[in-house]
PDB file of N, CA and C in Angstrom:
ATOM      1  N   MET A   1       2.714 -46.520-107.355  1.00 45.00           N
ATOM      2  CA  MET A   1       1.872 -45.306-106.786  1.00 45.00           C
ATOM      3  C   MET A   1       2.601 -44.397-107.513  1.00 45.00           C
ATOM      4  N   SER A   2       1.861 -43.009-107.922  1.00 71.00           N
ATOM      5  CA  SER A   2       1.928 -41.994-107.800  1.00 71.00           C
ATOM      6  C   SER A   2       2.829 -41.178-107.031  1.00 71.00           C
ATOM      7  N   VAL A   3       3.673 -40.236-107.211  1.00 77.00           N
ATOM      8  CA  VAL A   3       3.828 -39.066-105.941  1.00 77.00           C
ATOM      9  C   VAL A   3       2.706 -38.545-105.325  1.00 77.00           C
ATOM     10  N   GLN A   4       1.734 -37.972-106.305  1.00 81.00           N
ATOM     11  CA  GLN A   4       0.185 -37.275-105.874  1.00 81.00           C
ATOM     12  C   GLN A   4      -0.466 -37.960-105.218  1.00 81.00           C
ATOM     13  N   ARG A   5      -0.620 -39.104-105.368  1.00 86.00           N
ATOM     14  CA  ARG A   5      -1.415 -40.238-104.505  1.00 86.00           C
ATOM     15  C   ARG A   5      -0.736 -40.497-102.988  1.00 86.00           C
ATOM     16  N   ARG A   6       0.575 -40.628-103.184  1.00 90.00           N
ATOM     17  CA  ARG A   6       1.346 -40.691-101.921  1.00 90.00           C
ATOM     18  C   ARG A   6       0.855 -39.425-101.220  1.00 90.00           C
ATOM     19  N   GLY A   7       1.337 -38.163-101.883  1.00 88.00           N
ATOM     20  CA  GLY A   7       1.169 -36.802-101.077  1.00 88.00           C
ATOM     21  C   GLY A   7      -0.332 -36.644-100.626  1.00 88.00           C
ATOM     22  N   THR A   8      -1.215 -37.001-101.251  1.00 92.00           N
ATOM     23  CA  THR A   8      -2.775 -36.756-101.023  1.00 92.00           C
ATOM     24  C   THR A   8      -2.823 -37.858 -99.619  1.00 92.00           C
ATOM     25  N   HIS A   9      -2.776 -39.178 -99.494  1.00 92.00           N
ATOM     26  CA  HIS A   9      -2.991 -39.715 -98.409  1.00 92.00           C
ATOM     27  C   HIS A   9      -1.790 -39.115 -97.096  1.00 92.00           C
ATOM     28  N   ASP A  10      -0.529 -38.884 -97.254  1.00 93.00           N
ATOM     29  CA  ASP A  10      -0.150 -38.187 -96.492  1.00 93.00           C
ATOM     30  C   ASP A  10      -0.249 -37.025 -95.594  1.00 93.00           C
ATOM     31  N   ALA A  11      -0.996 -36.217 -96.491  1.00 94.00           N
ATOM     32  CA  ALA A  11      -1.909 -34.680 -96.225  1.00 94.00           C
ATOM     33  C   ALA A  11      -3.305 -35.369 -95.470  1.00 94.00           C
ATOM     34  N   HIS A  12      -4.080 -36.036 -95.857  1.00 95.00           N
ATOM     35  CA  HIS A  12      -4.970 -36.675 -95.335  1.00 95.00           C
ATOM     36  C   HIS A  12      -4.803 -37.207 -93.568  1.00 95.00           C
ATOM     37  N   SER A  13      -3.649 -38.249 -93.865  1.00 96.00           N
ATOM     38  CA  SER A  13      -3.368 -39.111 -92.302  1.00 96.00           C
ATOM     39  C   SER A  13      -3.025 -37.801 -91.703  1.00 96.00           C
ATOM     40  N   ARG A  14      -2.141 -37.098 -91.830  1.00 95.00           N
ATOM     41  CA  ARG A  14      -1.700 -35.776 -91.125  1.00 95.00           C
ATOM     42  C   ARG A  14      -3.193 -34.928 -90.386  1.00 95.00           C
ATOM     43  N   ASP A  15      -3.824 -34.658 -91.473  1.00 97.00           N
ATOM     44  CA  ASP A  15      -4.754 -34.169 -91.039  1.00 97.00           C
ATOM     45  C   ASP A  15      -5.847 -35.008 -89.745  1.00 97.00           C
ATOM     46  N   ARG A  16      -5.678 -36.132 -89.960  1.00 97.00           N
ATOM     47  CA  ARG A  16      -6.924 -37.093 -89.285  1.00 97.00           C
ATOM     48  C   ARG A  16      -6.016 -37.329 -88.137  1.00 97.00           C
ATOM     49  N   LEU A  17      -4.584 -37.325 -87.852  1.00 97.00           N
ATOM     50  CA  LEU A  17      -3.856 -37.424 -87.026  1.00 97.00           C
ATOM     51  C   LEU A  17      -4.014 -36.082 -85.943  1.00 97.00           C
ATOM     52  N   GLU A  18      -3.903 -34.758 -86.271  1.00 98.00           N
ATOM     53  CA  GLU A  18      -4.675 -33.652 -85.961  1.00 98.00           C
ATOM     54  C   GLU A  18      -5.486 -33.741 -85.157  1.00 98.00           C
ATOM     55  N   SER A  19      -6.444 -34.234 -86.003  1.00 97.00           N
ATOM     56  CA  SER A  19      -7.840 -34.208 -85.369  1.00 97.00           C
ATOM     57  C   SER A  19      -7.606 -34.857 -83.904  1.00 97.00           C
ATOM     58  N   ALA A  20      -7.296 -36.221 -84.171  1.00 98.00           N
ATOM     59  CA  ALA A  20      -7.021 -37.016 -82.788  1.00 98.00           C
ATOM     60  C   ALA A  20      -6.376 -36.721 -81.934  1.00 98.00           C
ATOM     61  N   THR A  21      -5.363 -35.950 -82.181  1.00 98.00           N
ATOM     62  CA  THR A  21      -4.688 -35.461 -81.223  1.00 98.00           C
ATOM     63  C   THR A  21      -5.200 -34.203 -80.244  1.00 98.00           C
ATOM     64  N   ARG A  22      -6.030 -33.615 -81.113  1.00 98.00           N
ATOM     65  CA  ARG A  22      -6.845 -32.508 -80.540  1.00 98.00           C
ATOM     66  C   ARG A  22      -8.108 -32.903 -79.761  1.00 98.00           C
ATOM     67  N   ARG A  23      -8.557 -33.916 -80.250  1.00 98.00           N
ATOM     68  CA  ARG A  23      -9.738 -34.845 -79.420  1.00 98.00           C
ATOM     69  C   ARG A  23      -8.939 -35.644 -78.064  1.00 98.00           C
ATOM     70  N   LEU A  24      -7.767 -35.612 -78.128  1.00 97.00           N
ATOM     71  CA  LEU A  24      -7.126 -37.008 -77.128  1.00 97.00           C
ATOM     72  C   LEU A  24      -6.922 -36.018 -76.160  1.00 97.00           C
ATOM     73  N   ASP A  25      -6.252 -34.564 -76.523  1.00 97.00           N
ATOM     74  CA  ASP A  25      -6.115 -33.472 -75.269  1.00 97.00           C
ATOM     75  C   ASP A  25      -7.152 -33.131 -75.011  1.00 97.00           C
ATOM     76  N   ASP A  26      -8.295 -32.790 -75.363  1.00 96.00           N
ATOM     77  CA  ASP A  26      -9.661 -32.556 -75.274  1.00 96.00           C
ATOM     78  C   ASP A  26     -10.156 -33.400 -74.404  1.00 96.00           C
ATOM     79  N   LEU A  27      -9.859 -34.831 -74.641  1.00 95.00           N
ATOM     80  CA  LEU A  27     -10.410 -35.551 -73.363  1.00 95.00           C
ATOM     81  C   LEU A  27      -9.581 -35.753 -71.995  1.00 95.00           C
ATOM     82  N   ARG A  28      -8.331 -35.204 -72.215  1.00 95.00           N
ATOM     83  CA  ARG A  28      -7.773 -35.385 -71.102  1.00 95.00           C
ATOM     84  C   ARG A  28      -8.354 -34.121 -70.404  1.00 95.00           C
ATOM     85  N   SER A  29      -8.679 -33.075 -70.737  1.00 93.00           N
ATOM     86  CA  SER A  29      -8.928 -32.202 -70.087  1.00 93.00           C
ATOM     87  C   SER A  29     -10.292 -32.204 -69.449  1.00 93.00           C
ATOM     88  N   ILE A  30     -11.054 -33.005 -70.035  1.00 91.00           N
ATOM     89  CA  ILE A  30     -12.837 -33.288 -69.365  1.00 91.00           C
ATOM     90  C   ILE A  30     -11.911 -34.397 -68.291  1.00 91.00           C
ATOM     91  N   VAL A  31     -11.219 -35.612 -68.053  1.00 91.00           N
ATOM     92  CA  VAL A  31     -11.222 -36.233 -67.405  1.00 91.00           C
ATOM     93  C   VAL A  31     -10.442 -35.583 -66.242  1.00 91.00           C
ATOM     94  N   GLU A  32      -9.577 -34.708 -66.298  1.00 89.00           N
ATOM     95  CA  GLU A  32      -8.529 -33.815 -65.351  1.00 89.00           C
ATOM     96  C   GLU A  32     -10.084 -33.106 -64.497  1.00 89.00           C
ATOM     97  N   ARG A  33     -11.192 -32.780 -64.933  1.00 87.00           N
ATOM     98  CA  ARG A  33     -12.162 -32.073 -64.301  1.00 87.00           C
ATOM     99  C   ARG A  33     -13.358 -33.268 -63.595  1.00 87.00           C
ATOM    100  N   LEU A  34     -13.034 -34.554 -63.554  1.00 82.00           N
ATOM    101  CA  LEU A  34     -14.000 -35.364 -63.267  1.00 82.00           C
ATOM    102  C   LEU A  34     -13.875 -35.512 -61.424  1.00 82.00           C
ATOM    103  N   ARG A  35     -15.254 -35.655 -60.966  1.00 77.00           N
ATOM    104  CA  ARG A  35     -14.995 -35.326 -59.371  1.00 77.00           C
ATOM    105  C   ARG A  35     -14.808 -36.555 -58.626  1.00 77.00           C
ATOM    106  N   SER A  36     -15.148 -37.865 -58.999  1.00 77.00           N
ATOM    107  CA  SER A  36     -14.611 -39.050 -58.670  1.00 77.00           C
ATOM    108  C   SER A  36     -13.325 -39.411 -59.175  1.00 77.00           C
ATOM    109  N   SER A  37     -12.147 -39.592 -58.170  1.00 72.00           N
ATOM    110  CA  SER A  37     -11.106 -39.974 -58.779  1.00 72.00           C
ATOM    111  C   SER A  37     -10.907 -41.419 -58.785  1.00 72.00           C
ATOM    112  N   GLU A  38     -12.018 -42.450 -58.522  1.00 73.00           N
ATOM    113  CA  GLU A  38     -12.101 -43.819 -59.326  1.00 73.00           C
ATOM    114  C   GLU A  38     -12.333 -43.497 -60.652  1.00 73.00           C
ATOM    115  N   ASP A  39     -13.403 -42.946 -61.097  1.00 75.00           N
ATOM    116  CA  ASP A  39     -13.832 -42.828 -62.487  1.00 75.00           C
ATOM    117  C   ASP A  39     -12.536 -42.163 -63.068  1.00 75.00           C
ATOM    118  N   ARG A  40     -11.886 -40.816 -62.481  1.00 84.00           N
ATOM    119  CA  ARG A  40     -10.704 -40.124 -62.850  1.00 84.00           C
ATOM    120  C   ARG A  40      -9.605 -41.323 -63.587  1.00 84.00           C
ATOM    121  N   GLY A  41      -9.443 -41.942 -62.680  1.00 87.00           N
ATOM    122  CA  GLY A  41      -8.167 -43.182 -62.947  1.00 87.00           C
ATOM    123  C   GLY A  41      -8.388 -43.840 -64.089  1.00 87.00           C
ATOM    124  N   ASP A  42      -9.547 -44.517 -63.923  1.00 90.00           N
ATOM    125  CA  ASP A  42     -10.092 -45.597 -65.302  1.00 90.00           C
ATOM    126  C   ASP A  42     -10.168 -44.783 -66.687  1.00 90.00           C
ATOM    127  N   PHE A  43     -10.440 -43.420 -66.728  1.00 92.00           N
ATOM    128  CA  PHE A  43     -10.322 -42.902 -67.805  1.00 92.00           C
ATOM    129  C   PHE A  43      -8.738 -42.595 -67.907  1.00 92.00           C
ATOM    130  N   GLU A  44      -7.792 -42.218 -66.897  1.00 93.00           N
ATOM    131  CA  GLU A  44      -6.651 -41.643 -67.228  1.00 93.00           C
ATOM    132  C   GLU A  44      -6.007 -42.711 -68.105  1.00 93.00           C
ATOM    133  N   ARG A  45      -5.814 -44.295 -67.527  1.00 94.00           N
ATOM    134  CA  ARG A  45      -5.692 -45.343 -67.762  1.00 94.00           C
ATOM    135  C   ARG A  45      -5.837 -45.596 -69.370  1.00 94.00           C
ATOM    136  N   THR A  46      -7.105 -45.378 -70.083  1.00 95.00           N
ATOM    137  CA  THR A  46      -7.544 -45.245 -70.567  1.00 95.00           C
ATOM    138  C   THR A  46      -7.107 -44.349 -72.188  1.00 95.00           C
ATOM    139  N   LEU A  47      -6.759 -43.469 -71.390  1.00 96.00           N
ATOM    140  CA  LEU A  47      -6.279 -42.358 -72.116  1.00 96.00           C
ATOM    141  C   LEU A  47      -4.652 -42.274 -72.320  1.00 96.00           C
ATOM    142  N   ASP A  48      -4.243 -43.089 -71.572  1.00 97.00           N
ATOM    143  CA  ASP A  48      -3.003 -43.386 -71.403  1.00 97.00           C
ATOM    144  C   ASP A  48      -2.926 -44.894 -72.509  1.00 97.00           C
ATOM    145  N   SER A  49      -3.591 -45.414 -72.720  1.00 97.00           N
ATOM    146  CA  SER A  49      -3.344 -46.382 -73.829  1.00 97.00           C
ATOM    147  C   SER A  49      -3.749 -45.474 -75.215  1.00 97.00           C
ATOM    148  N   LEU A  50      -4.503 -44.808 -75.335  1.00 98.00           N
ATOM    149  CA  LEU A  50      -4.735 -44.013 -76.184  1.00 98.00           C
ATOM    150  C   LEU A  50      -3.549 -43.325 -76.451  1.00 98.00           C
ATOM    151  N   ARG A  51      -2.859 -42.991 -75.852  1.00 98.00           N
ATOM    152  CA  ARG A  51      -1.497 -42.084 -76.225  1.00 98.00           C
ATOM    153  C   ARG A  51      -0.463 -43.002 -76.819  1.00 98.00           C
ATOM    154  N   GLY A  52      -0.371 -44.249 -75.925  1.00 97.00           N
ATOM    155  CA  GLY A  52       0.049 -45.298 -76.773  1.00 97.00           C
ATOM    156  C   GLY A  52      -0.197 -45.209 -78.402  1.00 97.00           C
ATOM    157  N   GLN A  53      -1.412 -45.698 -78.361  1.00 98.00           N
ATOM    158  CA  GLN A  53      -1.972 -45.693 -80.153  1.00 98.00           C
ATOM    159  C   GLN A  53      -1.695 -45.011 -80.995  1.00 98.00           C
ATOM    160  N   HIS A  54      -1.803 -43.641 -80.497  1.00 98.00           N
ATOM    161  CA  HIS A  54      -1.195 -42.186 -81.131  1.00 98.00           C
ATOM    162  C   HIS A  54      -0.079 -42.028 -81.368  1.00 98.00           C
ATOM    163  N   ASN A  55       1.034 -42.627 -80.678  1.00 98.00           N
ATOM    164  CA  ASN A  55       2.447 -43.399 -80.921  1.00 98.00           C
ATOM    165  C   ASN A  55       2.913 -43.708 -81.971  1.00 98.00           C
ATOM    166  N   ARG A  56       1.816 -44.782 -81.841  1.00 98.00           N
ATOM    167  CA  ARG A  56       2.025 -46.324 -82.921  1.00 98.00           C
ATOM    168  C   ARG A  56       1.447 -45.664 -84.081  1.00 98.00           C
ATOM    169  N   ALA A  57       0.609 -44.727 -83.942  1.00 98.00           N
ATOM    170  CA  ALA A  57      -0.339 -44.219 -85.223  1.00 98.00           C
ATOM    171  C   ALA A  57       0.743 -43.279 -85.950  1.00 98.00           C
ATOM    172  N   LEU A  58       1.300 -42.644 -85.417  1.00 97.00           N
ATOM    173  CA  LEU A  58       2.556 -41.561 -85.789  1.00 97.00           C
ATOM    174  C   LEU A  58       3.247 -42.330 -86.176  1.00 97.00           C
ATOM    175  N   ALA A  59       4.108 -43.429 -85.528  1.00 98.00           N
ATOM    176  CA  ALA A  59       5.610 -43.836 -86.227  1.00 98.00           C
ATOM    177  C   ALA A  59       4.780 -44.636 -87.492  1.00 98.00           C
ATOM    178  N   ARG A  60       3.505 -45.260 -87.730  1.00 97.00           N
ATOM    179  CA  ARG A  60       3.169 -46.365 -89.101  1.00 97.00           C
ATOM    180  C   ARG A  60       2.808 -44.891 -90.161  1.00 97.00           C
ATOM    181  N   LEU A  61       2.410 -43.810 -90.049  1.00 97.00           N
ATOM    182  CA  LEU A  61       2.520 -42.773 -90.594  1.00 97.00           C
ATOM    183  C   LEU A  61       3.956 -42.462 -91.337  1.00 97.00           C
ATOM    184  N   GLU A  62       4.893 -41.867 -90.526  1.00 96.00           N
ATOM    185  CA  GLU A  62       5.853 -42.051 -90.933  1.00 96.00           C
ATOM    186  C   GLU A  62       6.712 -43.388 -91.640  1.00 96.00           C
ATOM    187  N   ALA A  63       6.486 -44.470 -91.302  1.00 97.00           N
ATOM    188  CA  ALA A  63       7.017 -45.433 -92.304  1.00 97.00           C
ATOM    189  C   ALA A  63       6.147 -45.463 -93.469  1.00 97.00           C
ATOM    190  N   ALA A  64       5.038 -45.020 -93.311  1.00 95.00           N
ATOM    191  CA  ALA A  64       4.707 -45.049 -94.829  1.00 95.00           C
ATOM    192  C   ALA A  64       4.893 -44.021 -95.767  1.00 95.00           C
ATOM    193  N   ARG A  65       5.416 -42.966 -94.802  1.00 94.00           N
ATOM    194  CA  ARG A  65       5.966 -41.580 -95.897  1.00 94.00           C
ATOM    195  C   ARG A  65       7.568 -41.974 -96.486  1.00 94.00           C
ATOM    196  N   LEU A  66       7.894 -42.966 -95.458  1.00 94.00           N
ATOM    197  CA  LEU A  66       9.246 -42.874 -95.686  1.00 94.00           C
ATOM    198  C   LEU A  66       9.752 -44.508 -96.802  1.00 94.00           C
ATOM    199  N   ALA A  67       8.300 -45.243 -96.721  1.00 94.00           N
ATOM    200  CA  ALA A  67       8.421 -46.376 -97.761  1.00 94.00           C
ATOM    201  C   ALA A  67       8.585 -46.248 -99.557  1.00 94.00           C
ATOM    202  N   LEU A  68       9.431 -47.278 -99.562  1.00 94.00           N
ATOM    203  CA  LEU A  68      10.079 -47.448-101.042  1.00 94.00           C
ATOM    204  C   LEU A  68       8.570 -47.794-101.724  1.00 94.00           C
ATOM    205  N   PRO A  69       8.673 -47.243-102.808  1.00 92.00           N
ATOM    206  CA  PRO A  69       7.319 -47.604-104.054  1.00 92.00           C
ATOM    207  C   PRO A  69       6.475 -48.958-103.631  1.00 92.00           C
ATOM    208  N   ASP A  70       7.549 -49.852-103.503  1.00 94.00           N
ATOM    209  CA  ASP A  70       6.983 -51.451-103.426  1.00 94.00           C
ATOM    210  C   ASP A  70       6.188 -51.642-102.380  1.00 94.00           C
ATOM    211  N   SER A  71       7.040 -51.054-101.115  1.00 95.00           N
ATOM    212  CA  SER A  71       6.258 -51.170 -99.933  1.00 95.00           C
ATOM    213  C   SER A  71       5.497 -50.506 -99.480  1.00 95.00           C
ATOM    214  N   TRP A  72       5.014 -49.416-100.110  1.00 94.00           N
ATOM    215  CA  TRP A  72       4.105 -48.570 -99.913  1.00 94.00           C
ATOM    216  C   TRP A  72       2.631 -48.780 -99.414  1.00 94.00           C
ATOM    217  N   PRO A  73       2.404 -49.782-100.474  1.00 95.00           N
ATOM    218  CA  PRO A  73       0.874 -49.994-100.012  1.00 95.00           C
ATOM    219  C   PRO A  73       0.704 -50.862 -98.600  1.00 95.00           C
ATOM    220  N   LEU A  74       1.531 -51.683 -98.246  1.00 96.00           N
ATOM    221  CA  LEU A  74       1.390 -52.096 -97.015  1.00 96.00           C
ATOM    222  C   LEU A  74       1.728 -51.169 -96.019  1.00 96.00           C
ATOM    223  N   ALA A  75       2.444 -50.376 -95.923  1.00 96.00           N
ATOM    224  CA  ALA A  75       2.636 -49.559 -95.105  1.00 96.00           C
ATOM    225  C   ALA A  75       1.559 -48.436 -94.776  1.00 96.00           C
ATOM    226  N   ARG A  76       1.009 -48.156 -96.218  1.00 96.00           N
ATOM    227  CA  ARG A  76      -0.347 -46.754 -96.133  1.00 96.00           C
ATOM    228  C   ARG A  76      -1.724 -47.560 -95.205  1.00 96.00           C
ATOM    229  N   ALA A  77      -1.685 -49.139 -95.868  1.00 97.00           N
ATOM    230  CA  ALA A  77      -2.638 -49.891 -94.794  1.00 97.00           C
ATOM    231  C   ALA A  77      -2.064 -49.772 -93.442  1.00 97.00           C
ATOM    232  N   GLN A  78      -0.959 -50.012 -93.052  1.00 97.00           N
ATOM    233  CA  GLN A  78      -0.813 -50.472 -91.853  1.00 97.00           C
ATOM    234  C   GLN A  78      -1.272 -48.926 -90.958  1.00 97.00           C
ATOM    235  N   ALA A  79      -0.600 -47.694 -91.564  1.00 97.00           N
ATOM    236  CA  ALA A  79      -0.636 -46.617 -91.305  1.00 97.00           C
ATOM    237  C   ALA A  79      -2.525 -46.171 -90.880  1.00 97.00           C
ATOM    238  N   ASP A  80      -3.229 -46.605 -92.091  1.00 97.00           N
ATOM    239  CA  ASP A  80      -4.673 -46.312 -92.198  1.00 97.00           C
ATOM    240  C   ASP A  80      -5.408 -46.976 -91.029  1.00 97.00           C
ATOM    241  N   GLN A  81      -4.734 -48.178 -90.851  1.00 98.00           N
ATOM    242  CA  GLN A  81      -5.485 -49.441 -89.836  1.00 98.00           C
ATOM    243  C   GLN A  81      -4.886 -48.862 -88.242  1.00 98.00           C
ATOM    244  N   ALA A  82      -3.835 -48.239 -87.984  1.00 98.00           N
ATOM    245  CA  ALA A  82      -3.409 -47.587 -86.825  1.00 98.00           C
ATOM    246  C   ALA A  82      -4.353 -46.446 -86.670  1.00 98.00           C
ATOM    247  N   LEU A  83      -4.660 -45.475 -87.503  1.00 98.00           N
ATOM    248  CA  LEU A  83      -5.226 -44.465 -87.439  1.00 98.00           C
ATOM    249  C   LEU A  83      -7.051 -44.778 -87.063  1.00 98.00           C
ATOM    250  N   ASP A  84      -7.612 -45.752 -87.782  1.00 98.00           N
ATOM    251  CA  ASP A  84      -8.545 -46.536 -87.483  1.00 98.00           C
ATOM    252  C   ASP A  84      -8.885 -46.789 -85.869  1.00 98.00           C
ATOM    253  N   ASP A  85      -7.891 -47.354 -85.655  1.00 98.00           N
ATOM    254  CA  ASP A  85      -8.051 -47.994 -84.131  1.00 98.00           C
ATOM    255  C   ASP A  85      -7.543 -47.007 -83.417  1.00 98.00           C
ATOM    256  N   LEU A  86      -7.027 -46.218 -83.505  1.00 98.00           N
ATOM    257  CA  LEU A  86      -6.864 -44.608 -82.346  1.00 98.00           C
ATOM    258  C   LEU A  86      -8.567 -43.985 -82.609  1.00 98.00           C
ATOM    259  N   THR A  87      -8.995 -43.519 -83.741  1.00 98.00           N
ATOM    260  CA  THR A  87     -10.454 -42.824 -83.865  1.00 98.00           C
ATOM    261  C   THR A  87     -11.208 -43.772 -83.379  1.00 98.00           C
ATOM    262  N   ARG A  88     -11.519 -45.017 -83.317  1.00 98.00           N
ATOM    263  CA  ARG A  88     -12.485 -45.827 -82.660  1.00 98.00           C
ATOM    264  C   ARG A  88     -12.206 -45.809 -80.981  1.00 98.00           C
ATOM    265  N   GLY A  89     -10.891 -45.627 -80.323  1.00 97.00           N
ATOM    266  CA  GLY A  89     -10.687 -45.652 -79.038  1.00 97.00           C
ATOM    267  C   GLY A  89     -11.403 -44.204 -78.779  1.00 97.00           C
ATOM    268  N   LEU A  90     -11.085 -42.933 -79.310  1.00 98.00           N
ATOM    269  CA  LEU A  90     -11.404 -42.288 -78.998  1.00 98.00           C
ATOM    270  C   LEU A  90     -13.066 -42.064 -78.982  1.00 98.00           C
ATOM    271  N   ASP A  91     -13.400 -42.612 -79.815  1.00 98.00           N
ATOM    272  CA  ASP A  91     -15.162 -42.500 -79.829  1.00 98.00           C
ATOM    273  C   ASP A  91     -15.765 -43.442 -78.658  1.00 98.00           C
ATOM    274  N   GLU A  92     -14.844 -44.368 -78.096  1.00 97.00           N
ATOM    275  CA  GLU A  92     -15.405 -45.112 -77.553  1.00 97.00           C
ATOM    276  C   GLU A  92     -15.202 -44.144 -76.169  1.00 97.00           C
ATOM    277  N   VAL A  93     -14.247 -43.476 -75.710  1.00 96.00           N
ATOM    278  CA  VAL A  93     -13.926 -42.679 -74.841  1.00 96.00           C
ATOM    279  C   VAL A  93     -14.932 -41.572 -74.572  1.00 96.00           C
ATOM    280  N   GLU A  94     -15.063 -41.137 -75.470  1.00 96.00           N
ATOM    281  CA  GLU A  94     -16.585 -40.163 -75.410  1.00 96.00           C
ATOM    282  C   GLU A  94     -17.834 -40.582 -75.402  1.00 96.00           C
ATOM    283  N   ARG A  95     -18.120 -41.717 -75.688  1.00 96.00           N
ATOM    284  CA  ARG A  95     -19.334 -42.256 -75.496  1.00 96.00           C
ATOM    285  C   ARG A  95     -19.405 -42.549 -74.271  1.00 96.00           C
ATOM    286  N   ARG A  96     -18.449 -42.918 -73.462  1.00 93.00           N
ATOM    287  CA  ARG A  96     -18.125 -43.590 -71.946  1.00 93.00           C
ATOM    288  C   ARG A  96     -18.431 -42.453 -71.302  1.00 93.00           C
ATOM    289  N   LEU A  97     -17.827 -41.212 -71.522  1.00 92.00           N
ATOM    290  CA  LEU A  97     -17.814 -40.075 -70.583  1.00 92.00           C
ATOM    291  C   LEU A  97     -19.268 -39.132 -71.122  1.00 92.00           C
ATOM    292  N   GLN A  98     -19.836 -39.351 -72.389  1.00 92.00           N
ATOM    293  CA  GLN A  98     -21.328 -39.039 -72.307  1.00 92.00           C
ATOM    294  C   GLN A  98     -22.044 -39.437 -71.399  1.00 92.00           C
ATOM    295  N   GLN A  99     -22.293 -40.988 -71.498  1.00 90.00           N
ATOM    296  CA  GLN A  99     -22.957 -41.784 -70.254  1.00 90.00           C
ATOM    297  C   GLN A  99     -22.532 -41.215 -68.975  1.00 90.00           C
ATOM    298  N   LYS A 100     -21.216 -41.137 -68.644  1.00 84.00           N
ATOM    299  CA  LYS A 100     -21.296 -40.760 -67.307  1.00 84.00           C
ATOM    300  C   LYS A 100     -21.807 -39.469 -66.880  1.00 84.00           C
ATOM    301  N   GLN A 101     -21.796 -38.494 -67.564  1.00 80.00           N
ATOM    302  CA  GLN A 101     -22.189 -37.164 -67.611  1.00 80.00           C
ATOM    303  C   GLN A 101     -23.866 -36.908 -67.738  1.00 80.00           C
ATOM    304  N   ALA A 102     -23.988 -37.766 -68.435  1.00 81.00           N
ATOM    305  CA  ALA A 102     -25.946 -38.064 -68.334  1.00 81.00           C
ATOM    306  C   ALA A 102     -26.148 -38.917 -67.184  1.00 81.00           C
ATOM    307  N   ALA A 103     -25.588 -39.640 -66.807  1.00 73.00           N
ATOM    308  CA  ALA A 103     -26.048 -40.270 -65.254  1.00 73.00           C
ATOM    309  C   ALA A 103     -25.955 -39.335 -63.966  1.00 73.00           C
TER     310      ALA A 103
END
């Protein structure tokens, strides 16, 4: 893999992680303002789980950044999967919150 391709992937992944971090923080703020403590507790547990996924994605990105050329494709795939999982989780929480607010 070329150095340029790795650098491009690294920059794109960092942007995705920063976006996910902002979304996670925004969701945490929204959940803190929920009136029902039962609803808030469910969402807080889900957001805690997403924080763990965020940490895993961060670790996978760091592993990909440090990977040797032979192992980079696998490390890149694992980092991409971790980011995809995090993004899907954030999408799901946003969807649930929108449903809750619409009800």
